[in-house]
Short mmCIF file of C-alpha atoms and ligand atoms in Angstrom, two decimals:
data_model
loop_
_atom_site.label_atom_id
_atom_site.label_comp_id
_atom_site.label_asym_id
_atom_site.label_seq_id
_atom_site.Cartn_x
_atom_site.Cartn_y
_atom_site.Cartn_z
CA UNK S 1 -53.14 -72.58 57.93
CA UNK S 2 -54.71 -69.20 58.75
CA UNK S 3 -54.80 -66.53 56.04
CA UNK S 4 -51.43 -66.26 54.33
CA UNK S 5 -50.24 -64.18 51.40
CA UNK S 6 -47.63 -64.27 48.66
CA UNK S 7 -46.37 -60.81 47.69
CA UNK S 8 -43.80 -59.60 45.18
CA UNK S 9 -41.07 -57.40 46.66
CA UNK S 10 -39.57 -55.99 43.45
CA UNK S 11 -41.19 -54.73 40.22
CA UNK S 12 -43.30 -57.82 39.58
CA UNK S 13 -42.39 -60.99 37.72
CA UNK S 14 -40.66 -62.39 40.81
CA UNK S 15 -42.05 -65.87 40.18
CA UNK S 16 -45.05 -65.55 42.50
CA UNK S 17 -47.16 -67.83 40.31
CA UNK S 18 -44.84 -70.74 40.90
CA UNK S 19 -44.75 -70.13 44.66
CA UNK S 20 -48.53 -69.82 44.90
CA UNK S 21 -48.83 -73.05 42.92
CA UNK S 22 -46.54 -74.71 45.43
CA UNK S 23 -48.28 -73.39 48.55
CA UNK S 24 -51.73 -74.01 47.07
CA UNK S 25 -51.35 -77.72 47.63
CA UNK S 26 -51.94 -76.91 51.34
CA UNK S 27 -54.74 -74.39 50.74
CA UNK S 28 -58.52 -74.54 50.47
CA UNK S 29 -58.86 -71.13 48.82
CA UNK S 30 -56.59 -68.94 46.71
CA UNK S 31 -57.77 -65.35 46.24
CA UNK S 32 -56.62 -62.47 44.06
CA UNK S 33 -57.08 -59.08 45.74
CA UNK S 34 -55.75 -56.45 43.29
CA UNK S 35 -54.63 -55.83 39.73
CA UNK S 36 -56.23 -57.42 36.73
CA UNK S 37 -55.25 -59.12 33.51
CA UNK S 38 -52.01 -57.09 33.54
CA UNK S 39 -50.57 -59.94 35.65
CA UNK S 40 -49.01 -62.95 33.99
CA UNK S 41 -48.48 -65.81 36.42
CA UNK S 42 -46.50 -68.63 34.84
CA UNK S 43 -46.60 -72.16 36.15
CA UNK S 44 -45.07 -75.33 34.78
CA UNK S 45 -47.33 -78.29 35.43
CA UNK S 46 -45.26 -81.21 34.20
CA UNK S 47 -43.99 -80.06 30.82
CA UNK S 48 -46.93 -77.75 30.24
CA UNK S 49 -46.30 -73.98 30.56
CA UNK S 50 -49.49 -72.34 31.79
CA UNK S 51 -49.89 -68.57 32.01
CA UNK S 52 -52.74 -67.16 34.08
CA UNK S 53 -53.77 -63.51 34.09
CA UNK S 54 -56.94 -63.16 36.18
CA UNK S 55 -57.85 -66.55 37.55
CA UNK S 56 -55.91 -67.32 40.76
CA UNK S 57 -53.08 -69.78 40.28
CA UNK S 58 -54.64 -72.21 42.79
CA UNK S 59 -57.10 -73.27 40.09
CA UNK S 60 -54.54 -75.78 38.80
CA UNK S 61 -55.11 -77.88 41.94
CA UNK S 62 -58.38 -79.80 41.53
CA UNK S 63 -59.28 -79.49 45.23
CA UNK S 64 -58.61 -75.77 45.62
CA UNK S 65 -61.31 -73.13 45.24
CA UNK S 66 -60.52 -69.66 43.97
CA UNK S 67 -61.89 -66.18 44.46
CA UNK S 68 -61.47 -62.87 42.68
CA UNK S 69 -61.88 -60.13 45.27
CA UNK S 70 -63.43 -56.67 45.11
CA UNK S 71 -59.99 -55.03 44.74
CA UNK S 72 -59.40 -56.64 41.35
CA UNK S 73 -60.33 -54.80 38.17
CA UNK S 74 -62.00 -57.40 36.05
CA UNK S 75 -62.23 -57.56 32.28
CA UNK S 76 -65.22 -59.91 31.84
CA UNK S 77 -64.32 -60.85 28.28
CA UNK S 78 -60.72 -61.60 29.26
CA UNK S 79 -61.96 -63.70 32.18
CA UNK S 80 -64.25 -65.74 29.93
CA UNK S 81 -61.43 -66.30 27.48
CA UNK S 82 -59.20 -67.49 30.32
CA UNK S 83 -61.94 -69.80 31.61
CA UNK S 84 -62.14 -71.34 28.12
CA UNK S 85 -58.33 -71.69 28.00
CA UNK S 86 -58.22 -73.45 31.39
CA UNK S 87 -61.16 -75.70 30.52
CA UNK S 88 -59.34 -76.56 27.30
CA UNK S 89 -56.49 -77.90 29.42
CA UNK S 90 -58.95 -80.39 30.87
CA UNK S 91 -59.27 -78.49 34.16
CA UNK S 92 -62.83 -78.12 35.43
CA UNK S 93 -63.21 -74.75 37.17
CA UNK S 94 -66.68 -73.25 37.04
CA UNK S 95 -67.73 -74.83 40.35
CA UNK S 96 -64.48 -73.71 41.98
CA UNK S 97 -64.31 -70.06 40.96
CA UNK S 98 -66.12 -67.17 42.64
CA UNK S 99 -66.11 -63.52 41.60
CA UNK S 100 -66.88 -60.54 43.83
CA UNK S 101 -70.00 -58.60 42.93
CA UNK S 102 -68.07 -55.49 43.96
CA UNK S 103 -65.02 -55.86 41.71
CA UNK S 104 -64.83 -53.04 39.16
CA UNK S 105 -65.06 -53.79 35.47
CA UNK S 106 -62.66 -53.13 32.65
CA UNK S 107 -64.67 -52.67 29.50
CA UNK S 108 -63.75 -51.29 26.07
CA UNK S 109 -64.39 -47.85 27.65
CA UNK S 110 -61.38 -48.13 29.95
CA UNK S 111 -59.22 -49.48 27.13
CA UNK S 112 -60.26 -46.57 24.91
CA UNK S 113 -59.42 -44.08 27.67
CA UNK S 114 -55.96 -45.60 28.06
CA UNK S 115 -55.28 -45.47 24.34
CA UNK S 116 -56.62 -41.96 23.80
CA UNK S 117 -54.82 -40.48 26.80
CA UNK S 118 -51.53 -42.04 25.64
CA UNK S 119 -51.04 -43.04 29.29
CA UNK S 120 -49.93 -46.44 28.03
CA UNK S 121 -46.99 -44.86 26.20
CA UNK S 122 -45.94 -42.51 29.00
CA UNK S 123 -45.69 -45.28 31.62
CA UNK S 124 -45.18 -48.31 29.41
CA UNK S 125 -48.35 -50.00 30.72
CA UNK S 126 -49.61 -53.43 29.73
CA UNK S 127 -52.50 -51.73 27.82
CA UNK S 128 -55.11 -53.74 29.67
CA UNK S 129 -57.08 -50.68 30.84
CA UNK S 130 -55.87 -51.02 34.43
CA UNK S 131 -55.15 -47.34 35.21
CA UNK S 132 -58.43 -46.01 33.80
CA UNK S 133 -60.42 -48.72 35.63
CA UNK S 134 -59.00 -47.68 38.99
CA UNK S 135 -59.40 -44.02 38.04
CA UNK S 136 -63.08 -44.57 37.17
CA UNK S 137 -63.50 -46.43 40.47
CA UNK S 138 -62.04 -43.53 42.45
CA UNK S 139 -64.11 -41.04 40.45
CA UNK S 140 -67.22 -43.08 41.36
CA UNK S 141 -68.16 -43.56 37.71
CA UNK S 142 -66.99 -47.15 37.37
CA UNK S 143 -69.14 -50.18 36.65
CA UNK S 144 -68.97 -53.18 38.93
CA UNK S 145 -69.64 -56.87 38.46
CA UNK S 146 -73.04 -56.36 40.12
CA UNK S 147 -73.92 -54.05 37.20
CA UNK S 148 -72.69 -56.57 34.64
CA UNK S 149 -75.22 -59.14 35.78
CA UNK S 150 -78.10 -56.64 35.86
CA UNK S 151 -78.86 -55.75 32.20
CA UNK S 152 -80.77 -52.56 33.04
CA UNK S 153 -78.13 -51.18 35.35
CA UNK S 154 -75.45 -52.20 32.86
CA UNK S 155 -76.95 -50.23 29.96
CA UNK S 156 -77.78 -47.20 32.07
CA UNK S 157 -74.41 -46.92 33.74
CA UNK S 158 -72.46 -47.81 30.61
CA UNK S 159 -74.36 -45.21 28.60
CA UNK S 160 -73.62 -42.46 31.15
CA UNK S 161 -69.95 -43.42 31.33
CA UNK S 162 -69.62 -43.77 27.56
CA UNK S 163 -71.11 -40.34 26.85
CA UNK S 164 -69.05 -38.62 29.52
CA UNK S 165 -65.80 -40.19 28.38
CA UNK S 166 -66.50 -39.61 24.69
CA UNK S 167 -67.08 -35.94 25.53
CA UNK S 168 -64.01 -35.75 27.74
CA UNK S 169 -61.69 -37.22 25.13
CA UNK S 170 -62.63 -34.32 22.87
CA UNK S 171 -62.30 -36.18 19.59
CA UNK S 172 -65.96 -37.07 19.18
CA UNK S 173 -68.12 -40.16 19.64
CA UNK S 174 -66.83 -41.77 16.45
CA UNK S 175 -63.18 -41.52 17.46
CA UNK S 176 -64.10 -42.87 20.88
CA UNK S 177 -65.92 -45.85 19.35
CA UNK S 178 -62.89 -46.50 17.12
CA UNK S 179 -60.60 -46.55 20.16
CA UNK S 180 -63.07 -48.83 21.95
CA UNK S 181 -63.05 -51.16 18.95
CA UNK S 182 -66.86 -50.99 18.54
CA UNK S 183 -69.87 -48.72 19.00
CA UNK S 184 -71.99 -48.48 22.13
CA UNK S 185 -74.64 -51.03 21.09
CA UNK S 186 -72.11 -53.68 20.14
CA UNK S 187 -70.15 -53.16 23.36
CA UNK S 188 -73.31 -53.24 25.51
CA UNK S 189 -74.56 -56.49 23.99
CA UNK S 190 -71.14 -58.15 24.30
CA UNK S 191 -71.06 -57.20 27.97
CA UNK S 192 -74.63 -58.43 28.50
CA UNK S 193 -73.62 -61.76 27.09
CA UNK S 194 -70.54 -61.87 29.32
CA UNK S 195 -72.75 -61.00 32.30
CA UNK S 196 -75.06 -63.94 31.58
CA UNK S 197 -72.08 -66.29 31.36
CA UNK S 198 -70.45 -65.04 34.58
CA UNK S 199 -73.59 -64.57 36.72
CA UNK S 200 -73.43 -68.04 38.33
CA UNK S 201 -69.94 -67.25 39.67
CA UNK S 202 -70.81 -63.94 41.32
CA UNK S 203 -71.17 -63.58 45.09
CA UNK S 204 -70.05 -61.49 48.07
CA UNK S 205 -66.46 -62.75 48.24
CA UNK S 206 -65.75 -60.91 51.51
CA UNK S 207 -68.60 -62.67 53.27
CA UNK S 208 -67.57 -65.97 51.75
CA UNK S 209 -63.92 -65.72 52.81
CA UNK S 210 -64.70 -64.46 56.32
CA UNK S 211 -67.02 -67.41 56.86
CA UNK S 212 -64.49 -69.81 55.43
CA UNK S 213 -61.83 -68.33 57.72
CA UNK S 214 -64.19 -68.65 60.71
CA UNK S 215 -64.54 -72.34 60.04
CA UNK S 216 -60.76 -72.81 59.74
CA UNK S 217 -60.34 -72.96 55.96
CA UNK S 218 -56.83 -72.33 54.68
CA UNK S 219 -56.83 -69.17 52.55
CA UNK S 220 -53.93 -67.94 50.46
CA UNK S 221 -53.96 -64.40 49.06
CA UNK S 222 -52.12 -64.16 45.73
CA UNK S 223 -50.45 -60.83 45.03
CA UNK S 224 -49.91 -59.53 41.52
CA UNK S 225 -47.11 -57.15 40.41
CA UNK S 226 -44.65 -56.09 43.13
CA UNK S 227 -44.10 -53.63 45.97
CA UNK S 228 -42.25 -51.11 43.81
CA UNK S 229 -45.22 -50.99 41.43
CA UNK S 230 -47.60 -50.14 44.32
CA UNK S 231 -49.47 -46.91 43.58
CA UNK S 232 -48.58 -45.53 47.05
CA UNK S 233 -45.30 -47.24 47.88
CA UNK S 234 -43.71 -47.60 44.46
CA UNK S 235 -41.84 -45.47 41.95
CA UNK S 236 -44.79 -43.18 41.22
CA UNK S 237 -45.88 -42.41 38.51
CA UNK S 238 -44.14 -45.45 37.02
CA UNK S 239 -46.37 -47.84 38.92
CA UNK S 240 -49.53 -49.82 38.44
CA UNK S 241 -52.73 -48.36 39.88
CA UNK S 242 -53.41 -50.72 42.77
CA UNK S 243 -51.97 -51.45 46.21
CA UNK S 244 -49.73 -54.43 45.59
CA UNK S 245 -48.38 -54.35 49.16
CA UNK S 246 -49.88 -56.01 52.24
CA UNK S 247 -52.54 -53.35 52.89
CA UNK S 248 -54.11 -54.26 49.57
CA UNK S 249 -55.04 -57.69 50.93
CA UNK S 250 -57.37 -56.11 53.49
CA UNK S 251 -59.06 -53.61 51.19
CA UNK S 252 -59.09 -55.94 48.17
CA UNK S 253 -60.73 -58.85 49.96
CA UNK S 254 -62.47 -57.10 52.85
CA UNK S 255 -60.42 -58.93 55.46
CA UNK S 256 -59.25 -57.32 58.73
CA UNK S 257 -55.44 -57.10 59.10
CA UNK S 258 -55.17 -59.32 62.18
CA UNK S 259 -56.57 -62.26 60.24
CA UNK S 260 -53.55 -62.26 57.91
CA UNK S 261 -51.02 -64.37 59.77
CA UNK S 262 -48.14 -64.98 57.41
CA UNK S 263 -46.59 -63.10 54.52
CA UNK S 264 -44.27 -64.71 52.03
CA UNK S 265 -42.14 -62.14 50.20
CA UNK S 266 -40.88 -63.23 46.81
CA UNK S 267 -37.77 -61.80 45.16
CA UNK S 268 -35.69 -62.89 42.22
CA UNK S 269 -31.97 -63.42 42.85
CA UNK S 270 -31.56 -60.42 40.52
CA UNK S 271 -34.05 -57.74 39.45
CA UNK S 272 -36.20 -57.14 36.39
CA UNK S 273 -38.57 -54.40 35.40
CA UNK S 274 -40.95 -53.97 32.45
CA UNK S 275 -42.03 -50.51 31.42
CA UNK S 276 -40.48 -47.19 32.25
CA UNK S 277 -39.13 -45.77 35.50
CA UNK S 278 -35.91 -45.67 37.56
CA UNK S 279 -33.85 -48.82 38.05
CA UNK S 280 -30.60 -48.13 39.93
CA UNK S 281 -28.93 -51.52 39.36
CA UNK S 282 -29.90 -51.95 35.71
CA UNK S 283 -27.46 -53.73 33.37
CA UNK S 284 -26.35 -51.88 30.28
CA UNK S 285 -24.92 -52.79 26.91
CA UNK S 286 -23.99 -56.26 25.82
CA UNK S 287 -24.30 -57.75 29.31
CA UNK S 288 -27.94 -56.67 29.45
CA UNK S 289 -28.81 -58.39 26.16
CA UNK S 290 -26.87 -61.55 26.92
CA UNK S 291 -28.41 -61.87 30.37
CA UNK S 292 -31.97 -61.28 29.10
CA UNK S 293 -31.59 -63.98 26.46
CA UNK S 294 -30.10 -66.47 28.88
CA UNK S 295 -32.73 -65.78 31.52
CA UNK S 296 -35.62 -65.68 29.01
CA UNK S 297 -36.75 -62.39 30.50
CA UNK S 298 -39.68 -61.43 28.31
CA UNK S 299 -43.07 -60.31 29.69
CA UNK S 300 -45.60 -63.12 30.25
CA UNK S 301 -48.49 -60.81 29.35
CA UNK S 302 -47.02 -58.52 26.69
CA UNK S 303 -43.88 -60.41 25.56
CA UNK S 304 -41.95 -57.15 26.02
CA UNK S 305 -38.23 -57.53 26.80
CA UNK S 306 -37.70 -57.03 30.52
CA UNK S 307 -34.99 -54.73 31.80
CA UNK S 308 -32.57 -56.72 33.98
CA UNK S 309 -30.11 -55.79 36.75
CA UNK S 310 -28.34 -56.86 39.92
CA UNK S 311 -30.23 -57.60 43.13
CA UNK S 312 -31.03 -54.39 44.95
CA UNK S 313 -31.13 -55.00 48.71
CA UNK S 314 -32.01 -51.36 49.42
CA UNK S 315 -35.30 -51.67 47.57
CA UNK S 316 -35.99 -55.22 48.75
CA UNK S 317 -35.39 -54.20 52.39
CA UNK S 318 -37.95 -51.45 52.16
CA UNK S 319 -40.45 -53.74 50.40
CA UNK S 320 -40.08 -56.43 53.06
CA UNK S 321 -40.62 -53.90 55.83
CA UNK S 322 -43.71 -52.43 54.19
CA UNK S 323 -45.12 -55.91 53.61
CA UNK S 324 -44.13 -57.32 57.00
CA UNK S 325 -42.49 -60.28 55.31
CA UNK S 326 -42.18 -63.37 57.55
CA UNK S 327 -40.40 -65.55 55.03
CA UNK S 328 -38.30 -64.56 52.04
CA UNK S 329 -38.41 -66.79 48.97
CA UNK S 330 -35.65 -66.26 46.41
CA UNK S 331 -36.41 -67.40 42.87
CA UNK S 332 -34.38 -67.95 39.71
CA UNK S 333 -31.08 -68.47 41.54
CA UNK S 334 -30.09 -70.90 38.76
CA UNK S 335 -30.10 -68.04 36.24
CA UNK S 336 -26.97 -66.54 37.81
CA UNK S 337 -25.06 -69.77 37.14
CA UNK S 338 -23.03 -68.32 34.25
CA UNK S 339 -21.84 -65.17 36.00
CA UNK S 340 -18.20 -65.07 37.01
CA UNK S 341 -18.85 -62.39 39.62
CA UNK S 342 -22.24 -61.63 41.10
CA UNK S 343 -23.02 -58.20 42.47
CA UNK S 344 -25.58 -57.04 44.97
CA UNK S 345 -26.44 -53.44 45.82
CA UNK S 346 -26.14 -53.15 49.60
CA UNK S 347 -26.67 -49.36 49.78
CA UNK S 348 -26.51 -46.23 47.69
CA UNK S 349 -23.79 -43.57 47.82
CA UNK S 350 -24.66 -41.58 50.91
CA UNK S 351 -23.56 -38.23 49.40
CA UNK S 352 -26.32 -38.53 46.84
CA UNK S 353 -28.87 -39.75 49.35
CA UNK S 354 -28.15 -36.89 51.75
CA UNK S 355 -28.45 -34.35 48.97
CA UNK S 356 -31.72 -35.95 47.92
CA UNK S 357 -33.27 -35.85 51.37
CA UNK S 358 -32.45 -39.48 52.06
CA UNK S 359 -35.75 -40.96 50.97
CA UNK S 360 -36.34 -43.46 48.21
CA UNK S 361 -38.38 -41.25 45.89
CA UNK S 362 -38.57 -41.68 42.15
CA UNK S 363 -36.26 -38.74 41.40
CA UNK S 364 -33.79 -39.90 44.05
CA UNK S 365 -33.77 -43.43 42.65
CA UNK S 366 -33.14 -42.10 39.15
CA UNK S 367 -29.87 -40.58 40.47
CA UNK S 368 -28.94 -43.26 43.02
CA UNK S 369 -25.45 -44.72 42.76
CA UNK S 370 -25.48 -48.28 44.11
CA UNK S 371 -22.59 -49.51 46.25
CA UNK S 372 -22.09 -53.16 45.36
CA UNK S 373 -20.87 -56.17 47.25
CA UNK S 374 -19.24 -58.80 45.03
CA UNK S 375 -19.53 -62.57 45.25
CA UNK S 376 -17.76 -65.29 43.27
CA UNK S 377 -20.11 -67.13 40.88
CA UNK S 378 -20.55 -70.90 41.05
CA UNK S 379 -20.42 -71.41 37.28
CA UNK S 380 -22.43 -74.59 37.14
CA UNK S 381 -26.07 -75.58 36.73
CA UNK S 382 -28.20 -75.90 39.86
CA UNK S 383 -31.22 -77.60 38.31
CA UNK S 384 -30.51 -81.04 39.80
CA UNK S 385 -29.90 -79.87 43.36
CA UNK S 386 -32.67 -81.06 45.65
CA UNK S 387 -31.35 -80.07 49.09
CA UNK S 388 -29.66 -77.03 50.59
CA UNK S 389 -26.48 -79.05 51.16
CA UNK S 390 -26.32 -79.90 47.45
CA UNK S 391 -26.10 -76.25 46.41
CA UNK S 392 -22.56 -75.02 45.71
CA UNK S 393 -21.08 -73.15 48.68
CA UNK S 394 -20.85 -69.97 46.57
CA UNK S 395 -24.59 -70.11 45.82
CA UNK S 396 -25.44 -70.63 49.49
CA UNK S 397 -23.16 -67.77 50.52
CA UNK S 398 -24.70 -65.43 47.97
CA UNK S 399 -28.29 -66.16 48.85
CA UNK S 400 -27.61 -65.96 52.59
CA UNK S 401 -25.92 -62.58 52.14
CA UNK S 402 -28.85 -61.46 50.01
CA UNK S 403 -31.31 -62.32 52.80
CA UNK S 404 -29.13 -60.69 55.46
CA UNK S 405 -28.80 -57.47 53.46
CA UNK S 406 -32.56 -57.54 52.89
CA UNK S 407 -33.19 -58.03 56.59
CA UNK S 408 -35.59 -60.94 56.08
CA UNK S 409 -35.63 -64.58 57.12
CA UNK S 410 -34.70 -66.81 54.21
CA UNK S 411 -37.22 -69.62 53.75
CA UNK S 412 -36.80 -71.24 50.34
CA UNK S 413 -34.83 -70.95 47.16
CA UNK S 414 -36.12 -71.79 43.70
CA UNK S 415 -33.63 -73.14 41.17
CA UNK S 416 -35.77 -73.88 38.13
CA UNK S 417 -39.31 -73.82 36.77
CA UNK S 418 -40.37 -77.27 38.00
CA UNK S 419 -42.54 -77.86 41.06
CA UNK S 420 -39.75 -79.97 42.57
CA UNK S 421 -37.08 -77.28 42.10
CA UNK S 422 -37.71 -75.41 45.34
CA UNK S 423 -35.30 -76.01 48.22
CA UNK S 424 -35.88 -75.23 51.90
CA UNK S 425 -33.04 -73.03 53.10
CA UNK S 426 -30.89 -74.07 56.00
CA UNK S 427 -30.21 -70.48 56.90
P1 LIG E 1 -50.45 -51.26 34.11
O1 LIG E 1 -50.54 -52.11 35.34
O2 LIG E 1 -50.82 -52.00 32.86
O3 LIG E 1 -51.16 -49.96 34.26
O4 LIG E 1 -48.89 -50.86 33.91
C1 LIG E 1 -48.20 -49.99 34.81
C2 LIG E 1 -46.77 -50.46 35.04
O5 LIG E 1 -46.79 -51.69 35.76
C3 LIG E 1 -46.00 -50.74 33.75
O6 LIG E 1 -44.64 -50.41 33.96
C4 LIG E 1 -46.13 -52.25 33.58
O7 LIG E 1 -45.09 -52.80 32.82
C5 LIG E 1 -46.08 -52.70 35.03
N1 LIG E 1 -46.77 -53.97 35.26
C6 LIG E 1 -48.09 -54.19 35.32
N2 LIG E 1 -48.34 -55.48 35.56
C7 LIG E 1 -47.16 -56.09 35.67
C8 LIG E 1 -46.76 -57.44 35.96
O8 LIG E 1 -47.58 -58.35 36.18
N3 LIG E 1 -45.42 -57.67 35.98
C9 LIG E 1 -44.50 -56.69 35.80
N4 LIG E 1 -44.82 -55.44 35.53
C10 LIG E 1 -46.13 -55.13 35.47
#
């Protein structure tokens, strides 16, 4: 297996964690290349529900090694907490986890900036300091993991950043410390301690992965969030602050594009979105609430109710083209089992699109009128199906139409949370 990647093609929460967990059984390395602890990758191992935020999902396989690349924004305290959580599950991981020296840090400074700027409220962020961390990186003020493990550099750089941000926020050092949850000294010594604990894991992840690839290791890149949350390709400004699409693999791991040989695109059989921003196929009223309850659509990181809607092939098509998807994986098909009629947006009203310039911008999407295709529901549970032929004909028809409208090759369909509930499609 050369370098492969699993990418979300909607607004995140497509079920990538489960797919990475599945593919990881054939991998030597699983690497995260962007995002941070805003991600919530849920995996069911037996009856246990495990939610990972920063550590790659491959860690649940005892043989697999994991890397956090330079494109990730890393909250060292959150990472240590997650390491403790995973160890508590009886999973040994310290020897199997490597962290890039060049990943940028999220410290209480970035969290304070997010709170004080009210950016979290305007976008509906996960409040994990993601936006400010990428902003500090671009502004060349950010701290990196290499600073965390060098106490002198840590204090110097943190001090400069702290003073500048406290000044910039305009409400004084005390207000800044309150937003950060502690004063400078307390924050600095907490980070020093985290640096000591993480130092043995730190290396040049790019060098490591390139060498592993040279010697034929199987590397899987694990995307977080989804294409429509990409800072360049998504519904800006209602996006996360990283490149969630395929280009992010190269910059976030330091890997040249021609080494990435296969892209799995993951979509739900419907769509969800957390946070604000346009959503052309969104359910309204009683249907929205009933569907959310039935589907259990609450954020894995924030527990916020997710907005739900019909599958949008217009957006998925674009996401698959941007990502160069080789194989489409459709998740949560079972959730549609109670619907009498299932709808799928095949296109938007052309009158509107022409008036709007025809591109899929945020303002255009806010006005877009989807044109739906309708499919009869199958009205029965799918959880016990184990082969394509065992799926009801209506379910097969729907998912095949979904892939055709998306313009991608259908590979597998997931019909429940279990590791054995993924079916190879006979498309
Ligand atoms: P941030 O990534 O915390 O800055 O949040 C920016 C936007 O991305 C918000 O709408 C979040 O709800 C959304 N977002 C961030 N991470 C995820 C995720 O893992 N799943 C779904 N939405 C996410």
